[in-house]
Short mmCIF file of C-alpha atoms in Angstrom, two decimals:
data_model
loop_
_atom_site.label_atom_id
_atom_site.label_comp_id
_atom_site.label_asym_id
_atom_site.label_seq_id
_atom_site.Cartn_x
_atom_site.Cartn_y
_atom_site.Cartn_z
CA UNK I 1 -2.29 27.51 15.97
CA UNK I 2 0.04 25.97 18.52
CA UNK I 3 -1.78 22.63 18.18
CA UNK I 4 -1.32 22.66 14.40
CA UNK I 5 2.38 23.36 14.81
CA UNK I 6 2.70 20.46 17.28
CA UNK I 7 0.96 18.15 14.79
CA UNK I 8 3.31 19.24 12.00
CA UNK I 9 6.28 18.61 14.28
CA UNK I 10 5.02 15.11 15.03
CA UNK I 11 4.60 14.44 11.30
CA UNK I 12 8.14 15.67 10.63
CA UNK I 13 9.50 13.37 13.34
CA UNK I 14 7.50 10.44 11.93
CA UNK I 15 8.82 11.06 8.43
CA UNK I 16 12.35 11.38 9.77
CA UNK I 17 12.08 8.05 11.58
CA UNK I 18 10.34 6.11 8.80
CA UNK I 19 12.71 7.65 6.27
CA UNK I 20 9.73 8.33 4.01
CA UNK I 21 10.43 10.71 1.16
CA UNK I 22 8.07 11.41 -1.72
CA UNK I 23 11.07 12.30 -3.88
CA UNK I 24 12.78 9.01 -3.01
CA UNK I 25 9.58 7.04 -3.72
CA UNK I 26 9.32 8.74 -7.11
CA UNK I 27 12.95 7.91 -7.85
CA UNK I 28 12.60 4.25 -6.87
CA UNK I 29 9.35 3.86 -8.81
CA UNK I 30 10.97 5.41 -11.89
CA UNK I 31 13.82 2.92 -11.59
CA UNK I 32 11.33 0.06 -11.59
CA UNK I 33 9.29 1.41 -14.48
CA UNK I 34 12.41 2.11 -16.54
CA UNK I 35 12.51 -1.64 -17.19
CA UNK I 36 9.45 -1.31 -19.43
CA UNK I 37 10.13 -1.61 -23.14
CA UNK I 38 7.01 0.31 -24.15
CA UNK I 39 6.63 4.06 -23.70
CA UNK I 40 4.29 4.97 -20.88
CA UNK I 41 2.54 8.00 -19.44
CA UNK I 42 2.90 8.88 -15.79
CA UNK I 43 0.06 11.09 -14.59
CA UNK I 44 -1.93 12.16 -11.55
CA UNK I 45 -5.67 12.10 -12.20
CA UNK I 46 -7.80 14.54 -10.20
CA UNK I 47 -10.90 12.82 -8.81
CA UNK I 48 -12.24 15.54 -6.53
CA UNK I 49 -13.71 14.89 -3.09
CA UNK I 50 -14.00 11.11 -3.09
CA UNK I 51 -12.59 10.72 0.41
CA UNK I 52 -10.54 13.84 1.05
CA UNK I 53 -10.87 17.37 -0.30
CA UNK I 54 -8.74 17.23 -3.44
CA UNK I 55 -7.92 13.61 -4.21
CA UNK I 56 -5.53 12.55 -6.95
CA UNK I 57 -4.92 9.05 -8.24
CA UNK I 58 -1.48 8.07 -9.47
CA UNK I 59 -1.79 6.44 -12.90
CA UNK I 60 0.55 4.71 -15.32
CA UNK I 61 -0.85 4.30 -18.84
CA UNK I 62 0.40 2.35 -21.85
CA UNK I 63 -0.87 1.99 -25.45
CA UNK I 64 -3.69 4.48 -24.99
CA UNK I 65 -4.06 4.86 -28.75
CA UNK I 66 -5.40 1.30 -29.15
CA UNK I 67 -9.13 1.08 -29.87
CA UNK I 68 -9.54 -2.21 -27.99
CA UNK I 69 -11.25 -2.40 -24.62
CA UNK I 70 -8.76 -1.20 -21.99
CA UNK I 71 -7.62 -3.01 -18.86
CA UNK I 72 -7.49 -1.38 -15.42
CA UNK I 73 -5.11 -2.95 -12.88
CA UNK I 74 -5.94 -2.77 -9.16
CA UNK I 75 -3.16 -3.84 -6.78
CA UNK I 76 -3.41 -5.52 -3.39
CA UNK I 77 -2.83 -4.21 0.13
CA UNK I 78 0.56 -2.58 0.64
CA UNK I 79 1.43 -2.56 -3.07
CA UNK I 80 1.45 -0.06 -5.92
CA UNK I 81 1.88 0.34 -9.66
CA UNK I 82 5.59 -0.49 -9.49
CA UNK I 83 4.97 -4.15 -8.67
CA UNK I 84 3.13 -4.64 -11.99
CA UNK I 85 6.29 -3.95 -13.97
CA UNK I 86 6.61 -7.62 -15.03
CA UNK I 87 3.11 -7.53 -16.51
CA UNK I 88 2.49 -4.11 -18.02
CA UNK I 89 4.24 -4.60 -21.37
CA UNK I 90 2.65 -7.96 -22.12
CA UNK I 91 -0.88 -6.78 -21.35
CA UNK I 92 -0.38 -3.50 -23.24
CA UNK I 93 0.71 -5.40 -26.36
CA UNK I 94 -2.94 -5.80 -27.28
CA UNK I 95 -4.93 -2.97 -25.69
CA UNK I 96 -4.80 0.18 -23.57
CA UNK I 97 -3.51 -0.60 -20.11
CA UNK I 98 -3.91 1.48 -16.96
CA UNK I 99 -2.39 0.76 -13.55
CA UNK I 100 -3.29 2.94 -10.60
CA UNK I 101 -2.26 3.38 -7.01
CA UNK I 102 -5.61 2.87 -5.30
CA UNK I 103 -6.59 6.01 -3.40
CA UNK I 104 -4.75 5.93 -0.09
CA UNK I 105 -1.83 3.87 -1.39
CA UNK I 106 1.45 4.51 -3.19
CA UNK I 107 1.75 7.96 -4.71
CA UNK I 108 -1.99 8.67 -4.76
CA UNK I 109 -3.55 11.03 -2.21
CA UNK I 110 -3.73 9.71 1.35
CA UNK I 111 -7.07 10.78 2.84
CA UNK I 112 -8.63 9.04 5.84
CA UNK I 113 -11.40 6.60 5.01
CA UNK I 114 -14.64 6.27 6.94
CA UNK I 115 -14.57 3.70 9.76
CA UNK I 116 -17.97 2.30 8.75
CA UNK I 117 -17.49 -0.76 6.50
CA UNK I 118 -20.27 0.10 4.06
CA UNK I 119 -19.19 3.73 3.82
CA UNK I 120 -15.50 2.83 3.36
CA UNK I 121 -16.26 0.35 0.59
CA UNK I 122 -18.41 2.95 -1.14
CA UNK I 123 -15.53 5.40 -0.95
CA UNK I 124 -13.17 2.95 -2.62
CA UNK I 125 -15.72 2.35 -5.37
CA UNK I 126 -16.49 6.05 -5.77
CA UNK I 127 -12.79 6.83 -6.26
CA UNK I 128 -12.48 4.22 -9.02
CA UNK I 129 -15.58 5.55 -10.75
CA UNK I 130 -14.36 9.15 -10.47
CA UNK I 131 -11.07 8.04 -12.01
CA UNK I 132 -12.90 6.33 -14.91
CA UNK I 133 -14.97 9.43 -15.59
CA UNK I 134 -11.88 11.65 -15.49
CA UNK I 135 -10.09 9.34 -17.94
CA UNK I 136 -13.08 9.26 -20.29
CA UNK I 137 -13.33 5.46 -20.47
CA UNK I 138 -16.66 3.97 -21.53
CA UNK I 139 -16.06 0.34 -20.50
CA UNK I 140 -13.08 -1.62 -19.26
CA UNK I 141 -11.80 -4.97 -18.15
CA UNK I 142 -10.61 -4.94 -14.55
CA UNK I 143 -7.72 -7.05 -13.30
CA UNK I 144 -7.61 -7.04 -9.51
CA UNK I 145 -5.08 -8.74 -7.27
CA UNK I 146 -5.95 -9.68 -3.67
CA UNK I 147 -7.72 -6.66 -2.14
CA UNK I 148 -7.89 -5.23 -5.65
CA UNK I 149 -9.97 -8.24 -6.69
CA UNK I 150 -12.48 -7.54 -3.94
CA UNK I 151 -12.74 -3.90 -4.94
CA UNK I 152 -13.08 -4.86 -8.61
CA UNK I 153 -16.14 -6.97 -7.75
CA UNK I 154 -17.62 -4.27 -5.53
CA UNK I 155 -17.18 -1.71 -8.31
CA UNK I 156 -18.80 -4.08 -10.81
CA UNK I 157 -21.85 -4.55 -8.60
CA UNK I 158 -22.31 -0.77 -8.43
CA UNK I 159 -21.37 0.08 -12.03
CA UNK I 160 -22.07 -3.02 -14.15
CA UNK I 161 -22.43 -1.03 -17.37
CA UNK I 162 -18.81 0.08 -17.06
CA UNK I 163 -17.25 -3.38 -16.71
CA UNK I 164 -16.82 -5.63 -19.75
CA UNK I 165 -15.09 -8.43 -17.84
CA UNK I 166 -13.33 -9.32 -14.58
CA UNK I 167 -9.99 -11.03 -14.01
CA UNK I 168 -9.42 -11.82 -10.35
CA UNK I 169 -5.89 -12.78 -9.34
CA UNK I 170 -5.86 -14.52 -5.96
CA UNK I 171 -8.76 -12.29 -4.83
CA UNK I 172 -9.13 -11.52 -1.15
CA UNK I 173 -12.46 -11.14 0.62
CA UNK I 174 -14.63 -13.88 -0.87
CA UNK I 175 -14.86 -16.38 1.97
CA UNK I 176 -16.48 -15.99 5.39
CA UNK I 177 -14.48 -16.13 8.61
CA UNK I 178 -13.97 -19.82 9.54
CA UNK I 179 -15.84 -20.90 12.71
CA UNK I 180 -12.59 -21.69 14.52
CA UNK I 181 -11.49 -18.08 14.10
CA UNK I 182 -14.85 -16.78 15.31
CA UNK I 183 -14.51 -18.75 18.56
CA UNK I 184 -11.13 -17.22 19.47
CA UNK I 185 -12.21 -14.29 21.59
CA UNK I 186 -8.62 -13.32 22.39
CA UNK I 187 -8.11 -12.56 18.70
CA UNK I 188 -11.08 -10.22 18.77
CA UNK I 189 -9.72 -8.48 21.86
CA UNK I 190 -6.26 -8.15 20.33
CA UNK I 191 -7.72 -6.80 17.11
CA UNK I 192 -9.89 -4.23 18.90
CA UNK I 193 -6.94 -3.14 21.02
CA UNK I 194 -4.80 -2.72 17.92
CA UNK I 195 -7.50 -0.60 16.29
CA UNK I 196 -7.81 1.65 19.35
CA UNK I 197 -4.04 2.12 19.38
CA UNK I 198 -4.10 2.93 15.65
CA UNK I 199 -2.20 -0.24 14.76
CA UNK I 200 -2.80 -1.04 11.12
CA UNK I 201 -1.62 -4.03 9.03
CA UNK I 202 1.54 -2.24 7.88
CA UNK I 203 2.38 -0.54 11.17
CA UNK I 204 5.37 -2.83 11.56
CA UNK I 205 6.95 -1.32 8.44
CA UNK I 206 6.63 2.18 9.85
CA UNK I 207 7.84 1.11 13.30
CA UNK I 208 10.95 -0.43 11.74
CA UNK I 209 11.90 3.02 10.49
CA UNK I 210 15.27 3.20 8.69
CA UNK I 211 15.80 -0.57 9.07
CA UNK I 212 12.57 -1.45 7.19
CA UNK I 213 14.09 -1.68 3.70
CA UNK I 214 16.94 -3.85 5.01
CA UNK I 215 14.48 -6.17 6.77
CA UNK I 216 12.24 -6.39 3.71
CA UNK I 217 15.20 -7.21 1.46
CA UNK I 218 15.91 -10.27 3.63
CA UNK I 219 12.48 -11.31 4.89
CA UNK I 220 10.48 -10.79 1.70
CA UNK I 221 12.72 -12.46 -0.83
CA UNK I 222 9.57 -14.19 -2.07
CA UNK I 223 8.82 -10.83 -3.71
CA UNK I 224 12.13 -9.02 -4.14
CA UNK I 225 13.94 -11.92 -5.82
CA UNK I 226 11.33 -12.05 -8.60
CA UNK I 227 12.59 -8.76 -10.01
CA UNK I 228 16.29 -9.62 -10.13
CA UNK I 229 16.38 -9.74 -13.92
CA UNK I 230 14.98 -6.27 -14.51
CA UNK I 231 16.43 -4.05 -11.78
CA UNK I 232 20.12 -3.32 -11.14
CA UNK I 233 19.73 -4.18 -7.46
CA UNK I 234 16.96 -6.22 -5.79
CA UNK I 235 17.08 -3.75 -2.91
CA UNK I 236 15.22 -1.40 -5.25
CA UNK I 237 12.08 -3.48 -4.75
CA UNK I 238 12.63 -3.56 -0.96
CA UNK I 239 13.01 0.23 -1.00
CA UNK I 240 9.81 0.53 -3.00
CA UNK I 241 7.85 -1.68 -0.60
CA UNK I 242 9.21 0.31 2.33
CA UNK I 243 8.47 3.75 0.88
CA UNK I 244 5.00 2.81 -0.35
CA UNK I 245 4.08 1.69 3.16
CA UNK I 246 6.07 4.17 5.27
CA UNK I 247 3.43 6.85 4.72
CA UNK I 248 0.55 7.56 7.06
CA UNK I 249 -2.03 4.73 7.05
CA UNK I 250 -4.67 5.96 4.65
CA UNK I 251 -5.73 3.08 2.42
CA UNK I 252 -5.10 0.86 5.43
CA UNK I 253 -7.83 2.67 7.32
CA UNK I 254 -10.21 1.79 4.52
CA UNK I 255 -9.05 -1.83 4.48
CA UNK I 256 -9.40 -2.12 8.26
CA UNK I 257 -12.96 -0.83 7.99
CA UNK I 258 -14.00 -3.62 5.61
CA UNK I 259 -12.22 -6.50 7.38
CA UNK I 260 -12.28 -8.19 10.78
CA UNK I 261 -10.38 -10.83 12.74
CA UNK I 262 -7.06 -9.88 11.15
CA UNK I 263 -7.98 -10.23 7.51
CA UNK I 264 -11.44 -11.69 6.96
CA UNK I 265 -14.08 -9.62 5.13
CA UNK I 266 -17.00 -8.17 7.02
CA UNK I 267 -19.15 -8.50 3.90
CA UNK I 268 -17.82 -11.55 1.98
CA UNK I 269 -18.06 -11.27 -1.78
CA UNK I 270 -19.45 -14.79 -2.19
CA UNK I 271 -22.59 -13.61 -0.41
CA UNK I 272 -23.00 -10.93 -3.09
CA UNK I 273 -21.71 -12.70 -6.16
CA UNK I 274 -25.24 -13.04 -7.53
CA UNK I 275 -25.43 -9.23 -7.64
CA UNK I 276 -22.82 -9.13 -10.41
CA UNK I 277 -24.50 -8.90 -13.80
CA UNK I 278 -24.62 -12.48 -15.19
CA UNK I 279 -23.50 -11.26 -18.62
CA UNK I 280 -20.15 -10.08 -17.22
CA UNK I 281 -17.52 -12.83 -17.68
CA UNK I 282 -15.17 -13.71 -14.84
CA UNK I 283 -11.76 -15.38 -14.72
CA UNK I 284 -10.09 -16.45 -11.47
CA UNK I 285 -6.32 -16.99 -11.44
CA UNK I 286 -4.83 -18.62 -8.34
CA UNK I 287 -1.39 -19.67 -7.17
CA UNK I 288 -1.36 -23.29 -6.07
CA UNK I 289 0.82 -22.40 -3.05
CA UNK I 290 -1.09 -19.29 -2.03
CA UNK I 291 -2.74 -18.74 1.34
CA UNK I 292 -5.88 -17.63 -0.50
CA UNK I 293 -8.53 -20.36 -0.69
CA UNK I 294 -9.22 -20.99 -4.38
CA UNK I 295 -12.46 -22.75 -3.49
CA UNK I 296 -14.12 -19.36 -4.00
CA UNK I 297 -13.61 -19.62 -7.75
CA UNK I 298 -15.33 -23.00 -7.95
CA UNK I 299 -18.18 -21.85 -5.71
CA UNK I 300 -18.64 -18.83 -7.97
CA UNK I 301 -18.92 -21.15 -10.98
CA UNK I 302 -21.71 -23.03 -9.22
CA UNK I 303 -23.53 -19.86 -8.17
CA UNK I 304 -23.24 -18.39 -11.68
CA UNK I 305 -24.12 -21.53 -13.61
CA UNK I 306 -25.52 -19.58 -16.57
CA UNK I 307 -22.55 -17.20 -16.79
CA UNK I 308 -19.03 -17.45 -18.12
CA UNK I 309 -16.70 -18.26 -15.21
CA UNK I 310 -13.33 -19.95 -15.52
CA UNK I 311 -10.70 -20.85 -12.93
CA UNK I 312 -6.99 -21.03 -13.69
CA UNK I 313 -4.34 -22.29 -11.26
CA UNK I 314 -0.62 -21.60 -11.67
CA UNK I 315 1.42 -24.46 -10.24
CA UNK I 316 4.00 -23.60 -7.58
CA UNK I 317 2.92 -19.96 -7.52
CA UNK I 318 2.36 -18.03 -4.29
CA UNK I 319 -0.04 -15.19 -3.54
CA UNK I 320 2.22 -12.98 -5.67
CA UNK I 321 1.59 -15.11 -8.76
CA UNK I 322 1.93 -12.13 -11.10
CA UNK I 323 5.63 -11.94 -10.16
CA UNK I 324 6.32 -15.65 -9.53
CA UNK I 325 5.52 -16.72 -13.08
CA UNK I 326 4.83 -13.53 -15.05
CA UNK I 327 4.86 -15.19 -18.49
CA UNK I 328 2.19 -17.71 -17.49
CA UNK I 329 0.20 -15.09 -15.60
CA UNK I 330 0.31 -12.64 -18.52
CA UNK I 331 -0.77 -15.38 -20.90
CA UNK I 332 -3.80 -16.18 -18.74
CA UNK I 333 -4.72 -12.49 -18.56
CA UNK I 334 -4.41 -11.95 -22.30
CA UNK I 335 -6.31 -15.13 -23.11
CA UNK I 336 -9.13 -14.03 -20.82
CA UNK I 337 -9.27 -10.64 -22.56
CA UNK I 338 -9.27 -12.27 -26.01
CA UNK I 339 -12.10 -14.55 -24.92
CA UNK I 340 -14.06 -11.58 -23.61
CA UNK I 341 -13.42 -9.68 -26.87
CA UNK I 342 -14.86 -12.54 -28.92
CA UNK I 343 -17.93 -12.78 -26.72
CA UNK I 344 -18.55 -9.04 -26.98
CA UNK I 345 -18.04 -9.04 -30.76
CA UNK I 346 -20.41 -11.99 -31.15
CA UNK I 347 -23.05 -10.27 -29.04
CA UNK I 348 -22.66 -7.09 -31.11
CA UNK I 349 -23.28 -9.04 -34.31
CA UNK I 350 -26.40 -10.61 -32.84
CA UNK I 351 -27.65 -7.17 -31.81
CA UNK I 352 -27.02 -5.82 -35.31
CA UNK I 353 -28.91 -8.73 -36.92
CA UNK I 354 -31.88 -8.21 -34.62
CA UNK I 355 -31.88 -4.49 -35.41
CA UNK I 356 -31.86 -5.21 -39.17
CA UNK I 357 -34.87 -7.51 -38.86
#
């Protein structure tokens, strides 16, 4: 009993230092989402024991009444539904649109993922599938950014019948670790030491405590400045980034399990790309100034020669291409969905003709 009380005291001290507040995160997220012109639903979807004991996935839904194939948005590491605010309306103009905080991030439950890379990846996938079942969706397009792109592919390999098409925005986790990184043993030692000391990618945000939002507002203007036209104060975005990542490292534990050498995948997606059903179309969207290597998109085209694969590059865009040039990004996403719709409709007509014969 005394040990439990000590642990609760430590958690209270951590929250006091990081200035994390679930009420404040809700308030800041609502401020961001208030910029949407379409009505939206804000819900918590119960997904059971995916990783923890009673997991819930934070979900924002728009245009659910549309009969078109819906789109599910999966964010990248350290992000959440709020950062999609420049994209939600445009995508929801044509179909149901769902954005979630991946389990372990944002306002979703924060369970601890398995440390085994295969087990952790399965847990991510299982949570997405449990969410789909709970929402009653038959098939969907998945738009994944960065880590979300990796998870979108992993989910598609496991549940191909549930994915009608993939849109991968600057997807992380496709390429193998470069040889020059493999040879740097000091990096391996540093990484292992960080893991043993429970240092995760976003530890620096938590260590910065009450100064984190101020630092983010000045050091991450590449993100915060993109929302100037829709929020009363760009510090809102800095506050959001701080609060999303000031919580205990949950999703980060899952990410750390599937990566190595400070950000390279243990099980690169290019090695498994042939496991994705060849009938599922894929669209890659890259920022020309991103740190992500867009060679993966071209290699995928070669490996899937008989499948529909297209690669789009947005000039002058960074890794956060969805916020850098939202109009262009949204256009690429919608065009991909329209293309997928036509392919599905054409295939349905062929199936009907065959059945009639």
